[in-house]
mmCIF file of C-alpha atoms and ligand atoms in Angstrom:
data_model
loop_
_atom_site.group_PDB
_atom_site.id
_atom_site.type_symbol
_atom_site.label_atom_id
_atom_site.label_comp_id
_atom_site.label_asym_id
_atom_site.label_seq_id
_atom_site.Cartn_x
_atom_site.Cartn_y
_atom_site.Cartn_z
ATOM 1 C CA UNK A 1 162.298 76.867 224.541
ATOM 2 C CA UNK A 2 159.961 76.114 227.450
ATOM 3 C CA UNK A 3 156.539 77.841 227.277
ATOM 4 C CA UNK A 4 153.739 78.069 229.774
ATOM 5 C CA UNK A 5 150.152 78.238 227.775
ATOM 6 C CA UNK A 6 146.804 79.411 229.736
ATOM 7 C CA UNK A 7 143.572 78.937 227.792
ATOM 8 C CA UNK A 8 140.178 80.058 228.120
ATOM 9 C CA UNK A 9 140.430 81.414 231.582
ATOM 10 C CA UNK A 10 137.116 82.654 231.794
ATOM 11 C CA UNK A 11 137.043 85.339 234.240
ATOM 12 C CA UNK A 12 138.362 83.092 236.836
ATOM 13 C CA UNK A 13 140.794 85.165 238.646
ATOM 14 C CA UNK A 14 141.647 82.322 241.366
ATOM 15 C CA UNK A 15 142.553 79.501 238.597
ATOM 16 C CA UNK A 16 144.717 81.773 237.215
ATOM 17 C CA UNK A 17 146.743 83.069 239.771
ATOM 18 C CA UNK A 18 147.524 79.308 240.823
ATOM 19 C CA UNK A 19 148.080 77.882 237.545
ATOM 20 C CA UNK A 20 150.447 81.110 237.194
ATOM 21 C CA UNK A 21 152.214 80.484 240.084
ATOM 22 C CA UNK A 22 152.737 76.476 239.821
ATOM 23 C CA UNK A 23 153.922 76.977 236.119
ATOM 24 C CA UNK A 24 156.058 79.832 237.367
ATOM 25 C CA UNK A 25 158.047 76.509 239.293
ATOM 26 C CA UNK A 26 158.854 74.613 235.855
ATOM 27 C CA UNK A 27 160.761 78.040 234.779
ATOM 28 C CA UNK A 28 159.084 78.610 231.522
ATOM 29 C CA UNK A 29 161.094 81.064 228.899
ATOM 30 C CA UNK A 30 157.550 82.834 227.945
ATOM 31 C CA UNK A 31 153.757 82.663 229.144
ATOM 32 C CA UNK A 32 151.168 82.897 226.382
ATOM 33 C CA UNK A 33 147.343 82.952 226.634
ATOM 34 C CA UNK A 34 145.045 81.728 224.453
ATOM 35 C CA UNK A 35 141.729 84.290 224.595
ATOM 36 C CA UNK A 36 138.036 83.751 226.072
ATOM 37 C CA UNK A 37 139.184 86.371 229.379
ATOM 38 C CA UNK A 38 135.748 86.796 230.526
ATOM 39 C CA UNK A 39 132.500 84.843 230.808
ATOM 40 C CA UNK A 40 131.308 82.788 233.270
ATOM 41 C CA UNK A 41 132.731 83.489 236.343
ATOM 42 C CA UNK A 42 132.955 87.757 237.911
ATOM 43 C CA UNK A 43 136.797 88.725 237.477
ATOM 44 C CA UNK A 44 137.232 89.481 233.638
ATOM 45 C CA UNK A 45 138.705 93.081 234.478
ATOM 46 C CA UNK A 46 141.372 91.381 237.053
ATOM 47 C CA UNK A 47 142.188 88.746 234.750
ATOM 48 C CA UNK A 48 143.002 91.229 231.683
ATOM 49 C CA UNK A 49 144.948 93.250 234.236
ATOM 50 C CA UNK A 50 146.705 90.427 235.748
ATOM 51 C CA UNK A 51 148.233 89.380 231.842
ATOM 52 C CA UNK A 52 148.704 92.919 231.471
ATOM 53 C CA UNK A 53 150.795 93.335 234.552
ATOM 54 C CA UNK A 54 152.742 90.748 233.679
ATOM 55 C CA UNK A 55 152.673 91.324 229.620
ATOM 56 C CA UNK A 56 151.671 88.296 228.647
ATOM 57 C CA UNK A 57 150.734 87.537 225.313
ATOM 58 C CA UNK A 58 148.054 86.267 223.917
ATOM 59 C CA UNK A 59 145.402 85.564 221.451
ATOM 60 C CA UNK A 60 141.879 86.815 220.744
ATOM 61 C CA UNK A 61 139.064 84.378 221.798
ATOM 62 C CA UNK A 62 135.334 84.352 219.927
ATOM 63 C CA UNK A 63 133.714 85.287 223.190
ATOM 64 C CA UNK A 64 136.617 88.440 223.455
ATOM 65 C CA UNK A 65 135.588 88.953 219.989
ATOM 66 C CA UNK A 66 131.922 89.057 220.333
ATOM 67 C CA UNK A 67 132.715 91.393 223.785
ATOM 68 C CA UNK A 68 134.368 94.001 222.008
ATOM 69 C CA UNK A 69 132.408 94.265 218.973
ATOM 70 C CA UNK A 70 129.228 94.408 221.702
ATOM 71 C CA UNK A 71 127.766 91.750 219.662
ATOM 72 C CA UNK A 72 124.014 90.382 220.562
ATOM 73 C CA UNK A 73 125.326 86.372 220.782
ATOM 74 C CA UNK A 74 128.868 85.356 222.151
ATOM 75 C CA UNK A 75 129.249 82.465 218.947
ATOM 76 C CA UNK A 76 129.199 79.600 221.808
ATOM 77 C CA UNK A 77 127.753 76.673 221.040
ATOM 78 C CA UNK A 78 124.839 75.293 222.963
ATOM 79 C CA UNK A 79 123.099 71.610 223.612
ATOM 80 C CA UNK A 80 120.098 72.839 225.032
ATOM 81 C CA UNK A 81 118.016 75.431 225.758
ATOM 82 C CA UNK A 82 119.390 76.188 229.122
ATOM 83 C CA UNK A 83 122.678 76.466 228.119
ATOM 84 C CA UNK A 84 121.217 78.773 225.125
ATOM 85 C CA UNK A 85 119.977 80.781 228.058
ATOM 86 C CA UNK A 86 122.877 80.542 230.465
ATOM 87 C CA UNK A 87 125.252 81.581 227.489
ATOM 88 C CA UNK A 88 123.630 84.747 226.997
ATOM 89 C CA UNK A 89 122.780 85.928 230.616
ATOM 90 C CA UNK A 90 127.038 85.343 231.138
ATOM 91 C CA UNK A 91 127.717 86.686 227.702
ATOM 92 C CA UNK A 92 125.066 90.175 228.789
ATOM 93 C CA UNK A 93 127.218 90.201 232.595
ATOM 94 C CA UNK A 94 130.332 90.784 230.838
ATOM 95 C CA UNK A 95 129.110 93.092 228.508
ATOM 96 C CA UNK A 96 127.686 95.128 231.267
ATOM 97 C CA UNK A 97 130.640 95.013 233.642
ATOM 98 C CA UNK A 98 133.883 94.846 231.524
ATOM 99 C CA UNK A 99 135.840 97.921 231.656
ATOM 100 C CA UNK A 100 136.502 99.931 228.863
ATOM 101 C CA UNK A 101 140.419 98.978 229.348
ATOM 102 C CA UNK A 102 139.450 95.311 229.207
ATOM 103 C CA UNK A 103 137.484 95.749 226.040
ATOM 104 C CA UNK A 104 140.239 98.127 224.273
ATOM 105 C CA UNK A 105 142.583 95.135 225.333
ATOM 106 C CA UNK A 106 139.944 92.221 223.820
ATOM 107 C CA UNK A 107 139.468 94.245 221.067
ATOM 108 C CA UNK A 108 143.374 94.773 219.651
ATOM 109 C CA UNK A 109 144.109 91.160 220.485
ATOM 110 C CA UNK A 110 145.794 89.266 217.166
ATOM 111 C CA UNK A 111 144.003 86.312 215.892
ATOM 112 C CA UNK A 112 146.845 84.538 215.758
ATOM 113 C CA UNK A 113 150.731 84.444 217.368
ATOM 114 C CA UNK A 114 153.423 82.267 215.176
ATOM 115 C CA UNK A 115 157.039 82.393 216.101
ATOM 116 C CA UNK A 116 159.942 79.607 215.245
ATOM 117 C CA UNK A 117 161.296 77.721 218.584
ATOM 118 C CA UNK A 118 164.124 75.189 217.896
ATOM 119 C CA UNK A 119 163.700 75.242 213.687
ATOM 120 C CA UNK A 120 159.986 74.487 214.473
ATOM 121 C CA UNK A 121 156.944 76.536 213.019
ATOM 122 C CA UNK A 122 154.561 76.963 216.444
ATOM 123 C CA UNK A 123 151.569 78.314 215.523
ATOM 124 C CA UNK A 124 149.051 79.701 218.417
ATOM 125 C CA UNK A 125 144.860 80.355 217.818
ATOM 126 C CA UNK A 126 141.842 80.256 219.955
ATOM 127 C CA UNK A 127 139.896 77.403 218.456
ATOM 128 C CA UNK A 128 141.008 76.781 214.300
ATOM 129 C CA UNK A 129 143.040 78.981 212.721
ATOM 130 C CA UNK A 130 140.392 80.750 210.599
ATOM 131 C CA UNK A 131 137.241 79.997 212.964
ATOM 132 C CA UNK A 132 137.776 81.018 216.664
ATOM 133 C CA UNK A 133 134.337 79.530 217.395
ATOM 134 C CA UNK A 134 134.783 76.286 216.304
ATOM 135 C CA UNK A 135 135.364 72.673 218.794
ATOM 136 C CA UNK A 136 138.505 71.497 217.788
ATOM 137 C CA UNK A 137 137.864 68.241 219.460
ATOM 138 C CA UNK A 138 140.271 65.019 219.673
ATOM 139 C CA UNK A 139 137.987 62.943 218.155
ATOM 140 C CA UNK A 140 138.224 64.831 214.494
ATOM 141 C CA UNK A 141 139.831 62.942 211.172
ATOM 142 C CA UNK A 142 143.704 62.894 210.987
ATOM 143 C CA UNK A 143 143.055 64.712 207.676
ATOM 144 C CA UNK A 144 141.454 67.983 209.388
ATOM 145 C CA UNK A 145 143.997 67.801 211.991
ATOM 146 C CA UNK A 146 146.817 68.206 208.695
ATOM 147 C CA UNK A 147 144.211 70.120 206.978
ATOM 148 C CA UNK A 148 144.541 72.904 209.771
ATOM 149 C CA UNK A 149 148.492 72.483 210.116
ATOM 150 C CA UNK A 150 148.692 72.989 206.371
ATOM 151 C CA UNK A 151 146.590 76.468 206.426
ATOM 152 C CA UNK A 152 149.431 77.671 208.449
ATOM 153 C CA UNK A 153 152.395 76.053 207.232
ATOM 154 C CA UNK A 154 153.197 75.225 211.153
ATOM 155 C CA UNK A 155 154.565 72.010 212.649
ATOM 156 C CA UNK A 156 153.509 72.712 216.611
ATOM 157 C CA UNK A 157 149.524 74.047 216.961
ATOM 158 C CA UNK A 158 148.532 75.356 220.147
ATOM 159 C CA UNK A 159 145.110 76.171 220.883
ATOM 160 C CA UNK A 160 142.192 75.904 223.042
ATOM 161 C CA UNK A 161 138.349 76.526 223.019
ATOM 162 C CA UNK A 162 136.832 73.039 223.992
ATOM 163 C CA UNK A 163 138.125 73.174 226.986
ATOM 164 C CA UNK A 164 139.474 69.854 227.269
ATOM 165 C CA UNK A 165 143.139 69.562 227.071
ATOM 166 C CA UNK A 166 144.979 66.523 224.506
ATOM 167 C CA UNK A 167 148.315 66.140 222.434
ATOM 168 C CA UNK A 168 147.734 64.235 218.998
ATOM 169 C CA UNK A 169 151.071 63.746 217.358
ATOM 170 C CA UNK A 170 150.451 63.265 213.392
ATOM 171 C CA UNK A 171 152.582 63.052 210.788
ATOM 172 C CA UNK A 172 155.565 64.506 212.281
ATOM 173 C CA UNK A 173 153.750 67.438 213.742
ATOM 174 C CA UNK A 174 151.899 68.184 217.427
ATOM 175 C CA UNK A 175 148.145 69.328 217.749
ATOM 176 C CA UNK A 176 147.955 70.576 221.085
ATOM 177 C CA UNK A 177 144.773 71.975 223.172
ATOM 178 C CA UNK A 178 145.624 73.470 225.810
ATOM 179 C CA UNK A 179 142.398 72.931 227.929
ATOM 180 C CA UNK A 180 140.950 75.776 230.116
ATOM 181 C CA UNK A 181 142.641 76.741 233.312
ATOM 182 C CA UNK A 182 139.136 79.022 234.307
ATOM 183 C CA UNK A 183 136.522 76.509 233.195
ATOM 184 C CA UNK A 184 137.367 73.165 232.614
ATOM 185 C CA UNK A 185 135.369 70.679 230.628
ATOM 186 C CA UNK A 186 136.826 67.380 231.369
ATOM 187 C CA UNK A 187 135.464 66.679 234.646
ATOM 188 C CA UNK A 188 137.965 67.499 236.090
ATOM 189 C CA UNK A 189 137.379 70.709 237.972
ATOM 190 C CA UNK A 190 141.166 71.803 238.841
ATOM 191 C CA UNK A 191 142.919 74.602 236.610
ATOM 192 C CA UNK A 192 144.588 73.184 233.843
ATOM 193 C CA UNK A 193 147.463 74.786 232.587
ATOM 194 C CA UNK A 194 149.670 73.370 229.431
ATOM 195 C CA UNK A 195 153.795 73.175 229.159
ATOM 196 C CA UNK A 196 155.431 72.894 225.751
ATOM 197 C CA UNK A 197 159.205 72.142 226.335
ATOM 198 C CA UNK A 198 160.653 72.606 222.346
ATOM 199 C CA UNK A 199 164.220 71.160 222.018
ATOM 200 C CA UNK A 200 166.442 70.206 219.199
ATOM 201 C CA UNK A 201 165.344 66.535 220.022
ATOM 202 C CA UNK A 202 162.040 66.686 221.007
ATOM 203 C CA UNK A 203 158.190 68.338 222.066
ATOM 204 C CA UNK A 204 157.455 67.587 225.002
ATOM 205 C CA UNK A 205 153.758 68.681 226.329
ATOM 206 C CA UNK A 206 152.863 68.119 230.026
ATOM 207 C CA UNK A 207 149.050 69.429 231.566
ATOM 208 C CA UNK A 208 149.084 70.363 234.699
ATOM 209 C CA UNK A 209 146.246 70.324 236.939
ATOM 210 C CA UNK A 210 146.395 72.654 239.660
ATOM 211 C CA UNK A 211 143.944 72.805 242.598
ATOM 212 C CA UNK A 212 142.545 76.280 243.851
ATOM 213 C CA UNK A 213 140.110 77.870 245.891
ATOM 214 C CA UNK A 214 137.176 76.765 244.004
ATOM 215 C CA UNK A 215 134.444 77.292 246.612
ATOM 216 C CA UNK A 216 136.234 80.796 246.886
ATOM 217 C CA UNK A 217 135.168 81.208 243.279
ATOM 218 C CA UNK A 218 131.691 79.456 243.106
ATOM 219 C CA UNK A 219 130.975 82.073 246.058
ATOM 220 C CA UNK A 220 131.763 85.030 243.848
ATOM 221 C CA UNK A 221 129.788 83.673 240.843
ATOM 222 C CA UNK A 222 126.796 83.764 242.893
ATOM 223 C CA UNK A 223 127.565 87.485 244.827
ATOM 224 C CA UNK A 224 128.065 88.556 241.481
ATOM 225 C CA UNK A 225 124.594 88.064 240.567
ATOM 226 C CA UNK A 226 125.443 85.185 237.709
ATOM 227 C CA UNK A 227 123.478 82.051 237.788
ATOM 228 C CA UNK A 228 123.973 79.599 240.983
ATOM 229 C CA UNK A 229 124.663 77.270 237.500
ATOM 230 C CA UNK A 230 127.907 78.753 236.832
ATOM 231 C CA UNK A 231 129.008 77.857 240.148
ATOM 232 C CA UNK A 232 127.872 74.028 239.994
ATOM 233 C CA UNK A 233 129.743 74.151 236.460
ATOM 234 C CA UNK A 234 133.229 75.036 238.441
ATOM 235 C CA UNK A 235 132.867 72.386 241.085
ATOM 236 C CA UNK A 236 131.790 69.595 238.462
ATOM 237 C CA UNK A 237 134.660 70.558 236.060
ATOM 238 C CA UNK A 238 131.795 70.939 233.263
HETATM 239 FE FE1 FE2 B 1 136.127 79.935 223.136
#
């Protein structure tokens, strides 16, 4: 089983149509998402309606979460004070301009997706499997890597959140972030799109980075009225 897994896409209409369309190549049995729809860049309402459209599944992200339930603080974690304030003028947009479709659509998203692919337990979250806010980073003990396989009983994880894709392979089982095809964190400012090929033999995990229209993109960010900072963010890859 060959599936196609788009994380935080972030309102970034452009990244996903072209990470859509260069997965669609590799002929993947299912698409999943993996929550955050909105934030940072204009398009959340095109972006809920494109994975509707095309009834793709997915999970609920903190910042879908924090959306629906009209909360005062999206849960995102900050360095600084102008990423404190940058968080919640993008986390106030969305609130303002998602459609009450979008939000009914954030709001019955699961927390979690597990299915069985090839006699393995594949287990799919935003972030952790009981914490959707939490960075999930590579750099985290072996033990709360198995810690967080062992809450689920799952041998493949798939999730997201930080941002910055990686495969950590661990005592016979796969961690895998899928990275952010609408913001990515890495440096690298293409969309980033993950494929998880499950055979009898074998996982195989392959990101691809995709280029797209980012100027296209940066330009809407600032039409939109969101900070000129969100736009700098999508060219740096940041
Ligand atoms: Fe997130």
């Amino acid at each position: 089983m060959k599936i196609a897994v788009l994380g935080d896409i972030h309102g970034n209409i452009e990244a996903l149509k072209a990470a859509y369309d260069t997965a669609m190549f590799l002929k993947p049995d299912k698409f999943y998402h993996l929550g955050d729809l909105g934030g940072y860049a204009p398009f959340v309402n095109e972006v809920v309606d494109f994975l509707v459209n095309r009834r793709i599944e997915g999970v609920q992200g903190n910042f879908d979460e924090a959306v629906a339930d009209n909360r005062e603080h999206c849960g995102c974690e900050v360095e600084d004070a102008l990423q404190e304030e940058m968080a919640n003028v993008s986390f106030a947009w969305t609130k303002y301009y998602v459609s009450f479709r979008s939000k009914s659509y954030m709001k019955n998203l699961p927390a979690e997706i597990k299915f069985t692919a090839e006699g393995n337990k594949v287990w799919l979250f935003h972030a952790t499997p009981h914490r959707n806010n939490l960075y999930w980073h590579e750099d985290r003990p072996d033990t709360f890597f198995l810690e967080m396989a062992e809450q689920g009983d799952a041998d493949i994880l798939i999730y997201g959140h930080t941002h910055k894709p990686y495969r950590k392979d661990i005592n016979m089982k796969a961690f895998i972030n899928a990275g952010s095809v609408g913001k990515p964190g890495d440096g690298d400012p293409r969309s980033c799109v993950a494929i998880v090929d499950i055979t009898p033999q074998a996982v195989k995990t392959e990101f691809l980075r995709i280029p797209y229209d980012v100027e296209k993109v940066a330009a809407a960010v600032i039409r939109s009225g969101l900070p000129n900072y969100f736009a700098e963010k999508l060219r740096q890859g940041t």
